[in-house]
Amino acid sequence: MLVRLLVLLPIINLIVGAKSSKFKNFQQNLDHFESNTKQLFNQRYIINSKYYNGSHNMLFVLGGKGGIAPDLVDKGHVVELAQKIGAVIVGLEHRFYGQSRPYDTTTSDHLQFLTSKQAVADAGRFIEWIINTELKKCTIRRTITVGGGYGGSLSAWVRARYPHLVIGSIASSAPLLAKQDFWEYDQVVVQAIGDECFNDLKTGMNEAVNWIYNYIDQIRKKLKCGSTMNAVDIIYVLADAVSIAIQNNQENGTSKYQTRKNLCDIMTAEVGKERTKADLLLTFIEQLFDNMSTSCYNISLMDERLKREQDQYVNGDREWLYQQCSEFGFFQIALPQGQEGHQLRDMSINDQFYQTQCGLIFFPQPQLNINATNIYFGGVDNFKGTNIAFVNGELDPWNRLSIQYDNIEKDALKQHNISLSPKDDRLRLQHWTVLQVANGSHSNDLWETTASDSESLNATRKYVDETVMNWIEAASLLEEERLHDKNSNISFNSPLFIVAVIVFVFSVIILIIGAIFISRRWANRKQYSQIEAPLLGDQQTSRR
């Protein structure tokens, strides 16, 4: 053990002693699927090796729909997990987001290379490269991918596509099913706020829509919508603001972020002649925008910055909208006619509304191909990845497109207010861990632990950590078995061994025969030299 420690110490010091959490660039392929395309671009990555202890473990965090920051590898639960398993943390920025831009402009022609398929291939090539170059001295043997939201989808897909490089995946709030008309989103919102709050909210929505059509200038001014937004655009913003509040709710956070409580406290207040439910709704939206430092115009699809093709506006909204318009959909529409459920959005927010926006912002308009995405990755029903921890929040509308116990049609085991993996054949076959955080929101299991975290959230993190450690233990045992098999692979009865012995014996015989032949020739030459020596002496005497 001491020898092993002494051998590891130079490696640990080399890695930990290096400056961590600094951005670097990797020369990435622009197109992984067209052999004639040789173009490369700089893809940013970042490393935090502060917690690496020679474990041969790596946590690989996938950036999603936005640029990456040092916090990706310096904060959050990924750091807490890295401390437990002694892992180096590596984060990779998604192509076309942040500073990982192949082109200076984001035209439709350039954005054709912005696909999840290319992003997964980026990760596979990068993982193979970094463990054989910059982290070569660490001899990384066990990589676990981590991601939240779209990054969580990538985490699961990378594990499924590259099981020889990745031993497991944490996929938090990860939508695996591409869906054009995502009307189910609002059904989770309604479920999260309850009947009383929903009824008041619905009343406020209906009143506000009526105001927008009749007093649009006053509404534009009140919500800072700008002069170019039409009625339907503003109606979209109303519903989107409520969605943001529920999706990103922090149940046990500060009052500023307890947005579900804030929404319902405001909407269920008493009204009268001087104050209507629409007044209450607009008050909540104003507060939400102030807390977010944004405005009605900035979160609308009419934001002129979405149309900019120059690389000046880099928060990723244009790029993500392109992916929605081309491969995912995820259009949060009103409840379709004939569909059972609750109507939250106005019927004007439909598929045609989103398709029109795609055509206005991108030229030529990308062709939306949901089927191609689901066929390639498997969606939910045909997803083939193994060793994946799927974590979803109960209040997160995106859970409807992820792997969860509801959509595998089994009852969940209840323990400590947490929905654990159902013990059914499909889960055992797939080696999935399916968890749901009670009152949890979007990817909040990846946030750093705080004293106000719920019991369910803490239990979820603990269960995920234990799952990861089980993967590592299983991978370590497999490594030992392979090493043992390699060392004991030679059998005295195996054809390979028999052939090897025959070749060896034959080679020895040839060597012996060759040695005898050479020695005899040497002896003959020596004898011949001894006979010739006197003769040469007689010849020299006679000449004299």
XYZ file of C-alpha atoms in Angstrom:
544
model
C 0.000 0.000 0.000
C 2.845 2.408 0.866
C 4.573 1.712 -2.460
C 1.328 2.352 -4.305
C 0.857 5.627 -2.419
C 4.404 6.747 -3.194
C 3.866 5.982 -6.853
C 0.619 7.966 -6.903
C 1.904 11.010 -5.021
C 3.834 12.553 -7.947
C 0.739 12.156 -10.134
C -1.550 13.683 -7.518
C 0.816 16.586 -6.934
C 1.211 17.145 -10.638
C -2.537 17.357 -11.173
C -3.586 19.173 -8.018
C -0.648 21.527 -8.176
C -1.719 22.740 -11.579
C -3.918 25.803 -11.872
C -7.485 24.551 -12.065
C -10.735 25.951 -13.411
C -9.143 27.778 -16.329
C -10.655 27.688 -19.784
C -8.762 25.871 -22.498
C -9.513 25.043 -26.122
C -9.765 21.729 -27.905
C -9.617 21.360 -31.681
C -12.986 19.776 -32.410
C -14.343 18.411 -35.681
C -17.039 20.562 -37.224
C -18.733 17.528 -38.771
C -18.281 14.037 -37.342
C -20.390 12.316 -39.967
C -19.064 13.657 -43.274
C -15.567 12.367 -43.999
C -14.892 15.060 -46.606
C -15.298 17.822 -44.023
C -11.959 18.501 -42.339
C -12.825 21.829 -40.699
C -12.004 22.232 -37.002
C -13.108 24.762 -34.403
C -12.057 25.698 -30.876
C -14.280 24.073 -28.276
C -13.821 25.336 -24.733
C -13.373 23.097 -21.751
C -12.488 23.604 -18.112
C -10.886 21.384 -15.465
C -11.086 21.335 -11.675
C -8.568 18.843 -10.305
C -8.638 20.122 -6.726
C -10.279 16.956 -5.395
C -8.437 14.384 -7.479
C -6.657 11.826 -5.286
C -5.396 9.241 -7.745
C -8.747 7.454 -7.919
C -8.751 7.213 -11.744
C -12.265 8.740 -11.649
C -13.552 11.622 -13.773
C -16.835 13.527 -13.573
C -17.573 14.892 -17.028
C -20.101 17.741 -17.021
C -21.858 18.528 -20.282
C -22.726 22.117 -21.034
C -26.211 22.655 -22.391
C -28.040 25.561 -23.977
C -25.657 28.332 -22.990
C -22.022 29.150 -22.421
C -20.181 27.577 -19.515
C -18.688 29.364 -16.514
C -16.163 28.219 -13.884
C -19.115 27.459 -11.590
C -19.865 24.467 -13.810
C -16.943 22.626 -12.201
C -16.370 24.733 -9.080
C -19.810 24.708 -7.459
C -22.884 22.567 -7.037
C -23.418 18.965 -6.063
C -20.904 17.787 -8.644
C -18.165 19.228 -6.410
C -19.581 17.453 -3.358
C -19.615 14.193 -5.304
C -16.077 14.758 -6.581
C -14.873 15.100 -2.992
C -16.445 11.757 -2.104
C -14.945 9.809 -5.003
C -11.711 11.768 -5.437
C -12.555 12.699 -9.007
C -11.241 15.287 -11.407
C -14.079 17.402 -12.841
C -14.069 18.333 -16.515
C -16.673 20.534 -18.206
C -17.217 20.843 -21.961
C -18.993 23.758 -23.621
C -21.642 22.909 -26.214
C -20.809 23.755 -29.819
C -22.161 27.148 -30.993
C -22.746 28.308 -27.401
C -20.569 30.615 -25.318
C -17.153 30.910 -26.961
C -17.251 27.533 -28.750
C -18.302 29.008 -32.064
C -17.175 27.558 -35.390
C -18.230 30.728 -37.242
C -18.478 34.440 -36.559
C -22.105 34.386 -37.662
C -25.062 32.158 -36.877
C -26.798 31.951 -40.235
C -29.028 28.993 -40.987
C -26.301 27.580 -43.236
C -23.852 27.647 -40.350
C -26.350 26.417 -37.771
C -26.933 23.215 -39.719
C -23.962 21.892 -37.729
C -25.721 22.693 -34.439
C -27.346 19.364 -33.581
C -27.530 17.131 -30.540
C -26.142 14.320 -32.678
C -22.982 16.341 -33.361
C -22.800 17.412 -29.693
C -22.825 13.802 -28.478
C -20.061 12.970 -30.945
C -18.141 16.018 -29.672
C -18.241 14.581 -26.167
C -17.123 11.120 -27.249
C -14.130 12.439 -29.181
C -13.188 14.873 -26.408
C -13.335 12.272 -23.609
C -11.080 9.941 -25.561
C -8.670 12.781 -26.277
C -8.379 14.246 -22.785
C -7.827 10.947 -20.963
C -4.986 10.185 -23.375
C -3.364 13.636 -23.310
C -3.864 16.196 -20.568
C -5.064 13.640 -18.009
C -2.832 10.817 -19.201
C -0.864 10.690 -15.953
C -4.151 10.194 -14.077
C -4.861 7.026 -16.096
C -8.587 7.781 -16.017
C -10.479 4.500 -16.125
C -13.934 5.508 -14.932
C -15.858 8.436 -16.389
C -19.320 9.465 -15.183
C -21.221 12.026 -17.259
C -23.326 14.683 -15.530
C -25.845 17.166 -16.865
C -29.070 19.017 -16.160
C -31.919 19.835 -18.544
C -30.699 19.507 -22.117
C -27.251 18.820 -20.656
C -28.857 15.920 -18.796
C -30.198 14.552 -22.071
C -26.700 14.734 -23.529
C -25.327 13.003 -20.431
C -27.645 10.027 -20.949
C -27.077 9.933 -24.708
C -23.283 10.021 -24.353
C -23.399 7.050 -21.969
C -25.664 5.169 -24.398
C -23.440 5.931 -27.416
C -20.056 5.437 -25.748
C -20.397 2.758 -23.041
C -16.718 1.855 -23.555
C -15.747 5.389 -22.460
C -18.403 6.132 -19.818
C -19.420 3.820 -16.959
C -22.530 5.747 -15.894
C -24.564 8.924 -16.198
C -26.411 11.383 -13.976
C -29.262 12.811 -16.058
C -31.134 15.489 -14.117
C -34.409 16.862 -15.509
C -33.432 15.347 -18.835
C -36.032 15.358 -21.632
C -35.330 12.302 -23.791
C -38.432 12.527 -25.959
C -38.503 15.174 -28.677
C -42.099 16.401 -28.979
C -43.435 19.064 -31.285
C -46.571 20.110 -29.379
C -45.635 19.959 -25.709
C -49.087 20.745 -24.296
C -48.394 18.528 -21.259
C -46.068 21.211 -19.877
C -48.973 23.274 -18.551
C -50.605 20.253 -16.962
C -47.670 19.961 -14.545
C -47.873 23.697 -13.834
C -51.556 23.359 -12.953
C -50.863 20.322 -10.790
C -48.107 22.220 -8.978
C -50.236 25.220 -8.019
C -53.439 23.395 -7.034
C -57.076 23.983 -7.934
C -57.727 27.197 -6.000
C -54.650 28.974 -7.307
C -55.276 27.683 -10.843
C -58.870 28.919 -10.897
C -57.797 32.398 -9.815
C -54.878 32.327 -12.252
C -57.148 31.258 -15.100
C -59.533 34.102 -14.312
C -56.629 36.526 -14.288
C -55.328 35.154 -17.591
C -58.694 35.538 -19.304
C -59.110 39.090 -18.021
C -55.547 40.001 -19.022
C -56.004 38.620 -22.540
C -59.095 40.775 -22.913
C -57.139 43.818 -21.734
C -54.329 43.086 -24.168
C -56.680 43.037 -27.136
C -58.439 46.228 -26.047
C -55.736 48.258 -24.250
C -52.494 46.979 -25.759
C -50.580 50.265 -25.441
C -51.151 50.429 -21.683
C -50.097 46.792 -21.248
C -46.976 47.320 -23.370
C -45.961 50.208 -21.144
C -46.751 48.454 -17.867
C -44.747 45.297 -18.693
C -42.069 47.034 -20.815
C -42.997 45.055 -23.896
C -41.821 47.544 -26.497
C -43.856 49.050 -29.298
C -43.419 46.226 -31.831
C -44.996 43.377 -29.873
C -48.484 42.439 -30.971
C -51.265 41.008 -28.812
C -50.395 37.332 -29.329
C -46.730 37.970 -28.500
C -47.706 39.544 -25.168
C -50.159 36.726 -24.418
C -47.271 34.291 -24.958
C -45.194 36.195 -22.396
C -47.931 35.976 -19.733
C -48.025 32.184 -19.862
C -44.258 31.889 -20.190
C -43.710 33.998 -17.076
C -45.940 31.681 -15.036
C -44.100 28.666 -16.476
C -40.724 30.118 -15.508
C -41.983 30.686 -11.966
C -42.996 27.049 -11.493
C -40.110 25.420 -13.369
C -37.446 27.315 -11.422
C -39.231 27.420 -8.069
C -37.059 26.962 -4.977
C -39.442 25.538 -2.391
C -37.043 26.009 0.518
C -35.093 28.957 -0.835
C -35.351 32.629 0.070
C -38.699 34.333 -0.471
C -37.406 35.850 -3.713
C -37.136 32.392 -5.260
C -40.233 30.792 -3.688
C -42.050 31.699 -6.869
C -44.848 29.122 -6.581
C -45.786 30.465 -3.152
C -45.468 34.064 -4.342
C -47.684 33.397 -7.344
C -50.453 31.744 -5.363
C -50.270 34.197 -2.449
C -50.836 37.030 -4.905
C -53.453 35.340 -7.101
C -55.650 34.129 -4.225
C -55.822 37.557 -2.584
C -59.153 39.340 -2.312
C -60.248 41.496 -5.228
C -62.845 44.234 -5.624
C -63.830 47.115 -7.822
C -60.360 48.649 -7.692
C -58.419 45.424 -8.139
C -59.094 42.447 -10.418
C -57.398 39.094 -10.896
C -55.723 40.519 -13.993
C -54.219 43.276 -11.820
C -52.860 40.621 -9.483
C -51.372 38.619 -12.360
C -49.641 41.642 -13.860
C -48.313 42.571 -10.410
C -46.755 39.129 -10.037
C -45.215 39.266 -13.521
C -43.717 42.697 -12.824
C -42.142 41.381 -9.601
C -40.822 38.300 -11.379
C -39.224 40.362 -14.152
C -37.646 42.701 -11.592
C -36.138 39.746 -9.717
C -34.829 38.324 -12.996
C -33.577 41.731 -14.207
C -35.467 41.240 -17.447
C -38.574 42.495 -19.215
C -41.527 41.362 -21.256
C -39.663 42.174 -24.471
C -36.464 40.372 -23.481
C -38.137 37.011 -22.886
C -40.453 37.202 -25.886
C -39.853 35.558 -29.237
C -40.061 39.037 -30.774
C -36.739 40.047 -29.207
C -34.852 41.520 -32.160
C -31.615 40.064 -30.822
C -32.881 36.597 -31.771
C -32.661 37.655 -35.412
C -29.048 38.781 -35.230
C -26.691 36.575 -37.192
C -23.600 38.420 -36.010
C -21.733 36.964 -33.047
C -22.581 39.792 -30.654
C -25.450 38.449 -28.608
C -24.141 35.266 -27.066
C -26.541 34.131 -24.339
C -27.631 31.194 -26.507
C -31.313 32.038 -27.026
C -31.014 32.151 -30.817
C -29.085 28.897 -30.908
C -31.518 27.062 -28.631
C -34.497 28.302 -30.627
C -32.814 26.906 -33.753
C -32.535 23.502 -32.095
C -36.199 23.687 -31.130
C -37.170 24.646 -34.666
C -35.031 21.914 -36.241
C -34.822 18.835 -33.998
C -36.763 19.066 -30.715
C -39.926 21.142 -30.942
C -40.790 21.434 -27.239
C -43.416 24.028 -28.240
C -45.407 24.833 -25.108
C -48.857 25.211 -26.610
C -52.399 25.553 -25.310
C -54.387 22.417 -24.592
C -55.464 21.008 -27.992
C -59.156 20.695 -28.679
C -60.527 17.323 -27.658
C -57.666 16.702 -25.238
C -58.493 16.217 -21.570
C -56.724 18.563 -19.205
C -56.606 22.146 -17.955
C -56.486 25.158 -20.253
C -53.899 27.675 -19.038
C -52.646 29.349 -22.209
C -54.791 31.165 -24.703
C -55.639 29.117 -27.807
C -53.642 31.568 -29.930
C -50.456 29.992 -28.524
C -50.479 26.983 -30.825
C -48.133 25.125 -33.137
C -48.631 27.661 -35.928
C -47.533 30.470 -33.603
C -44.164 28.784 -33.028
C -43.715 27.760 -36.662
C -44.292 31.373 -37.680
C -41.613 32.537 -35.229
C -39.163 29.971 -36.635
C -39.782 31.338 -40.123
C -39.406 34.962 -39.029
C -36.127 34.407 -37.183
C -34.333 31.913 -39.451
C -33.952 32.039 -43.213
C -34.216 29.601 -44.715
C -36.483 28.135 -42.049
C -35.110 24.833 -40.718
C -37.228 21.744 -41.245
C -38.422 20.322 -37.959
C -37.732 16.575 -37.857
C -38.880 15.174 -34.529
C -38.953 11.586 -35.781
C -35.291 11.634 -36.795
C -34.276 12.746 -33.295
C -36.358 10.098 -31.549
C -35.255 7.335 -33.910
C -31.579 8.201 -33.434
C -31.649 8.447 -29.627
C -34.617 6.177 -28.885
C -36.897 8.690 -27.197
C -38.299 7.297 -23.939
C -39.742 3.949 -24.985
C -36.740 2.761 -27.006
C -33.869 4.303 -25.081
C -31.127 1.688 -24.666
C -28.645 3.296 -22.287
C -27.675 1.565 -19.039
C -26.246 2.699 -15.687
C -28.143 5.983 -15.688
C -29.623 7.895 -12.761
C -32.680 9.788 -13.988
C -33.654 12.487 -11.495
C -36.733 14.680 -11.919
C -38.481 17.260 -9.801
C -42.132 16.737 -9.006
C -42.920 20.345 -9.996
C -40.723 20.382 -13.096
C -42.861 20.280 -16.262
C -39.992 18.700 -18.193
C -40.436 15.475 -16.244
C -43.173 14.529 -18.740
C -40.516 13.977 -21.429
C -38.019 12.148 -19.229
C -37.650 8.623 -17.869
C -39.752 8.410 -14.726
C -41.777 5.767 -13.006
C -45.033 7.126 -14.429
C -44.053 6.504 -18.026
C -42.788 2.994 -17.385
C -46.201 2.129 -15.932
C -45.070 0.849 -12.553
C -45.752 1.939 -9.006
C -42.793 3.541 -7.283
C -41.353 2.455 -3.982
C -41.903 5.216 -1.425
C -39.170 5.874 1.092
C -38.279 9.096 2.919
C -40.624 11.115 0.685
C -38.596 10.097 -2.347
C -39.687 8.001 -5.275
C -37.101 5.266 -5.653
C -36.573 2.893 -8.534
C -39.421 0.456 -9.027
C -38.181 -3.115 -8.868
C -39.453 -4.236 -12.233
C -37.825 -6.170 -15.052
C -37.239 -3.181 -17.281
C -35.329 -1.256 -14.643
C -33.217 -4.264 -13.693
C -32.474 -4.905 -17.340
C -31.536 -1.304 -18.024
C -29.746 -0.675 -14.700
C -31.648 2.569 -14.261
C -32.107 4.545 -11.087
C -35.310 6.576 -11.380
C -35.815 9.247 -8.721
C -38.303 12.036 -8.162
C -37.704 14.891 -5.732
C -40.862 15.749 -3.801
C -41.752 19.387 -4.579
C -38.534 19.514 -6.597
C -37.942 21.891 -9.486
C -35.772 21.845 -12.583
C -32.370 20.198 -11.873
C -32.334 21.362 -8.266
C -30.599 18.125 -7.253
C -27.484 19.493 -8.982
C -27.424 22.650 -6.870
C -25.071 22.770 -3.907
C -26.406 21.497 -0.611
C -27.857 24.061 1.794
C -29.289 23.872 5.295
C -32.784 24.600 3.973
C -32.870 21.656 1.550
C -35.786 19.282 1.972
C -35.475 15.731 3.247
C -36.473 14.455 -0.172
C -33.786 16.490 -1.931
C -31.096 15.332 0.494
C -32.231 11.723 0.146
C -32.105 12.005 -3.637
C -28.546 13.303 -3.649
C -27.468 10.607 -1.198
C -29.050 7.889 -3.315
C -27.415 9.196 -6.500
C -24.016 9.354 -4.794
C -24.371 5.776 -3.596
C -25.383 4.710 -7.094
C -22.289 6.340 -8.583
C -20.063 4.652 -6.008
C -21.671 1.319 -6.884
C -20.855 1.910 -10.553
C -17.262 2.674 -9.655
C -16.982 -0.416 -7.468
C -18.460 -2.609 -10.196
C -16.136 -1.098 -12.806
C -13.133 -1.664 -10.528
C -14.072 -5.317 -10.038
C -14.473 -5.707 -13.777
C -11.033 -4.195 -14.312
C -9.534 -6.704 -11.859
C -11.349 -9.585 -13.546
C -10.071 -8.533 -16.951
C -6.544 -8.259 -15.611
C -6.840 -11.700 -14.008
C -8.268 -13.167 -17.216
C -5.449 -11.608 -19.193
C -2.821 -13.088 -16.891
C -4.472 -16.503 -16.804
C -5.480 -16.540 -20.435
C -2.832 -19.117 -21.368
C -4.114 -22.673 -20.927
C -1.851 -25.709 -21.309
C -4.638 -27.420 -23.218
C -5.458 -24.496 -25.470
C -4.580 -24.706 -29.187
C -2.784 -21.394 -28.876
C -0.500 -22.718 -26.162
C 0.201 -25.961 -28.083
C 1.078 -24.046 -31.240
C 3.300 -21.717 -29.237
C 5.146 -24.697 -27.683
C 5.635 -26.359 -31.079
C 6.993 -23.149 -32.554
C 9.271 -22.697 -29.560
C 10.610 -26.295 -29.703
C 11.100 -26.078 -33.450
C 12.985 -22.810 -33.033
C 15.225 -24.351 -30.358
C 15.976 -27.355 -32.584
C 16.873 -25.074 -35.481
C 19.136 -23.080 -33.204
C 20.868 -26.243 -31.924
C 21.376 -27.625 -35.439
C 22.666 -24.272 -36.571
C 25.056 -24.106 -33.639
C 26.391 -27.641 -34.330
C 26.841 -26.861 -37.997
C 28.706 -23.647 -37.264
C 30.925 -25.286 -34.623
C 31.887 -28.114 -36.976
C 32.740 -25.720 -39.743
C 34.812 -23.723 -37.314
C 36.658 -26.870 -36.180
C 37.354 -27.903 -39.789
C 38.675 -24.478 -40.625
C 40.941 -24.560 -37.596
C 42.277 -28.025 -38.513
C 42.855 -26.923 -42.086
C 44.797 -23.900 -40.883
C 47.056 -26.095 -38.741
C 47.874 -28.336 -41.750
C 48.586 -25.445 -44.066
C 50.942 -23.642 -41.712
C 53.975 -26.116 -42.115
C 53.450 -26.251 -45.852
C 53.747 -22.528 -46.110
C 56.954 -22.664 -44.057
C 58.519 -25.273 -46.411
C 57.646 -23.167 -49.436
C 59.328 -20.114 -47.965
C 62.507 -22.156 -47.134
C 62.770 -23.567 -50.654
C 62.504 -20.092 -52.165
C 65.479 -18.964 -50.176
